[in-house]
């Protein structure tokens, strides 16, 4: 009897999906059998497209209809939200004198709540007429408003009053997020973040249910494994938590991970406070260290006309030149010759095999090289590649006293020749996710 | 040796530090970074020269000092010096808020071996010995981590690499110097006291192929109540120049040698204060004066009547026992996480917490039994200021104030 299941890694720019048979006994396997696997570069192929392709494969491979196909997701997709102001469709109900109190930082920094959508309560009143007027006001500002964060203390408002508010807003069709420690900014931020990321989570789940049916169980990896019930804020650390789980399973203290959107040193330190871009959030999570070179950092001539790369990433789309559409080269493009030989990049960036694209990349890099004015400060693209790899290795050495840190991930082969081959190994998201899911469902 | 490769070697070597300098055995500056609010570039160099002269550092020696009258910044700002090799040293600073006494240059480790006598006398005698020991061991561990990078340390110690780096940074300086305006310009700022004016004349000139910045403070008044050591003021102005000329990662002795700073003896800007009480204030004034002149000199519509106006800021610290919460507010930064922590740990009860695009207002009541200590580290001077601190409705200025249970504290600041 076959039992299909889907493992999905959903990154910020790419997704890798594996379709498995959890109960394939044909070869007396103890592990789930991989029936189909595919990676896509999200700016070019959407998640829903990948899911539709998977559905076709599901029908081909299993030749029978299934009522439900569980989906196990590890994600870094929510990191995309880190560069945005959230809270555009969220109203916040709060006591007078505590307006916008989730953060005392500069008002220009990342926001979790729109000040125009705040409903301020005064005189310990929850008068329905006032609430109706206020709801009309905020709905006029944003007709799409569909969530409300209620952050009132029980010192000032009784449990009954808060319940009345919950009922009022529920009746008005708003989803309720209740903060029970309204004067604790960390808790308030978490509640606002839960509300602010609800829309993105719902959209993802809708993609799965649209394709595989509305009863599709979707499990996201959180701190304690795959779960269906969780706080949305946990999704921001899904991939980091999974890495911690992987290290534990492999009995490794640390390792370094390289893919097209992450260069990371994995060491798994458990923390109860997440330093989010919006401020500290109380959340048990494992943190991992981003190495100082980002694969999506733009390659450019700096103000001194020297070849170099940005220290941060401004945008993830349209991605690297090797993906086919972009014209601004990224760090990743420097390694195009090595990447075209990897199976992972051949799947992800199919146009990389075209001669026209290869000559486009060569030309772009050549223009950058020749743009350097001072010959004594000159760096060739090949030299820059080596500087980046050596710099990454040095950074890893700085973090780890262990000389034999393993490099894992689809881009780990970039280090061939710089470290012994035995320290370089692959990493399959699909296989690891499914092994974890099969090991114990939460 | 490729310049970019050397830059990344320095960067990775200093990755665990926010505020540090790397120098060679001659004391020549090879790399420096200052990511904190207080700036210590030249302070660290002075500290190194003192240790070099009197204690002759050997590889893996590890020194500490904090004396504001002898190469330090303030008691709580601990300066560490260690020798990575015979020709490569790192000097860095870290805050430890409980230190309220002077530490002269002192060896904590001799050639990597703990100096038990010093540890016992300096650390064992403190009421917060455990915290201080953990803090110092953490600093030592950062050095151990650096030493994992054997190849990098060896390469950066070599005279050949250092010469190549200093030559490259010299070229970078030449490029950037030529990209900006040359000439001279001056401005002044009157402190809130009679005959207490800081006058700065800035020039960027090339004479006989020598490119030189001159920061002349000759006409600054003699010190009376408010003053700071010369290296304190120099650090602030040097940082402003390297920021303005965008040569941060390439700031070395090659560039430092092109900055001439003239400070009259015993003046506001050249007299060490026993506790460094006015360091932040005077760094802010001199830094802003320097910035004003650089901007004006390079402005295509330069006008002589463009007077200097000081942008005030507010720095304060709330302390309870071993815990200390620093806060800093200026036009663009609101670093007051400490107040959040006090609220979240229920040492204070927030009564009002309001933020709009223009202003912020927080009122809280002290709820803990043990008194808190509020130290205001700069003077925001007037009732009309953008910043106000009131305790039980009474306006408070520069100094230390005790906060007892049920006291009502009010902070107000405008964002414009």
Coordinates of C-alpha atoms in Angstrom, one line a residue, chain A residues 96-109 115 181 183-187 189 267 275 280 289-293 302-304 306-309 374 376-380 383-384 387 391 393-403, chain B residues 2-5 7-9 12-13 15-16 142 145-152 167-169 171-172 175-176 179 245-247 250 331-337 339-340 343-344 349-358 360-362 413 415:
Chain A
X96 CA -4.9 55.7 25.5
X97 CA -1.3 56.8 26.3
X98 CA 0.2 53.6 24.8
X99 CA -0.2 54.4 21.1
X100 CA 2.4 52.7 18.9
X101 CA 4.1 51.4 22.0
X102 CA 5.5 48.1 20.6
X103 CA 8.7 49.9 20.0
X104 CA 10.4 53.0 21.2
X105 CA 12.9 53.0 18.4
X106 CA 13.1 55.5 15.6
X107 CA 9.8 55.8 13.8
X108 CA 11.6 55.3 10.5
X109 CA 12.7 51.8 11.4
X115 CA -0.4 54.3 13.4
X181 CA 0.9 41.1 28.5
X183 CA 2.8 46.4 28.7
X184 CA 5.6 43.9 27.8
X185 CA 6.9 45.3 24.5
X186 CA 8.5 42.0 23.6
X187 CA 5.2 40.1 23.9
X189 CA 5.9 42.7 19.2
X267 CA 26.4 25.8 15.4
X275 CA 16.6 39.6 17.9
X280 CA 13.5 41.5 20.6
X289 CA 25.4 32.6 11.9
X290 CA 25.3 34.2 8.5
X291 CA 28.8 34.4 7.0
X292 CA 29.9 37.9 6.0
X293 CA 29.7 37.3 2.2
X302 CA 33.3 50.8 -5.5
X303 CA 33.9 54.5 -5.0
X304 CA 37.6 53.9 -5.3
X306 CA 38.2 48.8 -7.2
X307 CA 36.4 45.6 -7.9
X308 CA 34.4 44.4 -4.9
X309 CA 31.0 43.5 -3.6
X374 CA 44.4 52.1 -10.7
X376 CA 48.3 48.8 -8.5
X377 CA 44.9 48.3 -6.8
X378 CA 43.7 46.0 -9.5
X379 CA 41.8 42.8 -8.7
X380 CA 40.9 40.3 -11.4
X383 CA 41.5 36.8 -7.7
X384 CA 38.2 38.0 -6.2
X387 CA 39.6 36.1 -1.9
X391 CA 37.8 34.8 3.4
X393 CA 37.2 29.7 5.2
X394 CA 39.0 32.1 7.5
X395 CA 35.7 33.2 9.0
X396 CA 34.7 29.6 9.6
X397 CA 38.1 29.0 11.2
X398 CA 37.5 32.0 13.5
X399 CA 34.2 30.5 14.7
X400 CA 35.5 26.9 15.1
X401 CA 38.6 25.6 16.8
X402 CA 37.9 22.3 14.9
X403 CA 40.2 22.1 11.9
Chain B
X2 CA 46.6 42.1 -3.4
X3 CA 45.2 45.1 -1.5
X4 CA 41.7 43.6 -1.4
X5 CA 43.0 40.4 0.0
X7 CA 41.7 44.2 3.6
X8 CA 39.6 41.1 4.0
X9 CA 42.3 39.5 6.2
X12 CA 38.0 38.8 9.3
X13 CA 40.7 39.1 12.0
X15 CA 35.3 40.5 13.2
X16 CA 34.7 39.9 16.9
X142 CA 38.3 36.5 21.5
X145 CA 39.7 32.7 18.3
X146 CA 41.9 35.2 16.4
X147 CA 44.9 32.9 16.8
X148 CA 43.0 30.1 15.0
X149 CA 43.8 32.1 11.9
X150 CA 47.5 31.2 12.0
X151 CA 48.1 32.0 8.3
X152 CA 46.4 35.3 8.5
X167 CA 51.6 51.7 0.3
X168 CA 48.1 50.7 -1.1
X169 CA 46.3 52.8 1.6
X171 CA 47.4 55.5 -2.9
X172 CA 43.8 55.3 -1.8
X175 CA 42.8 59.4 -4.8
X176 CA 40.2 60.4 -2.2
X179 CA 38.4 64.1 -5.2
X245 CA 36.7 60.8 2.7
X246 CA 35.2 57.3 2.7
X247 CA 38.5 55.6 3.6
X250 CA 41.9 51.7 4.6
X331 CA 18.2 63.0 15.8
X332 CA 18.5 59.6 14.1
X333 CA 18.9 57.0 16.8
X334 CA 16.8 55.9 19.7
X335 CA 18.7 53.2 21.5
X336 CA 16.7 52.8 24.6
X337 CA 16.3 49.0 24.8
X339 CA 14.0 50.9 29.4
X340 CA 12.1 48.1 27.7
X343 CA 9.7 47.3 32.1
X344 CA 9.7 43.7 31.0
X349 CA 5.7 50.2 35.7
X350 CA 5.0 52.1 32.5
X351 CA 2.2 54.6 32.8
X352 CA 2.4 56.2 29.4
X353 CA 4.2 55.0 26.3
X354 CA 3.4 57.0 23.2
X355 CA 5.2 57.4 19.9
X356 CA 4.2 59.5 16.9
X357 CA 6.2 60.5 13.8
X358 CA 7.2 63.7 15.6
X360 CA 7.9 60.2 21.9
X361 CA 6.9 60.3 25.5
X362 CA 7.3 57.7 28.2
X413 CA 12.0 63.7 23.0
X415 CA 12.2 63.3 16.4

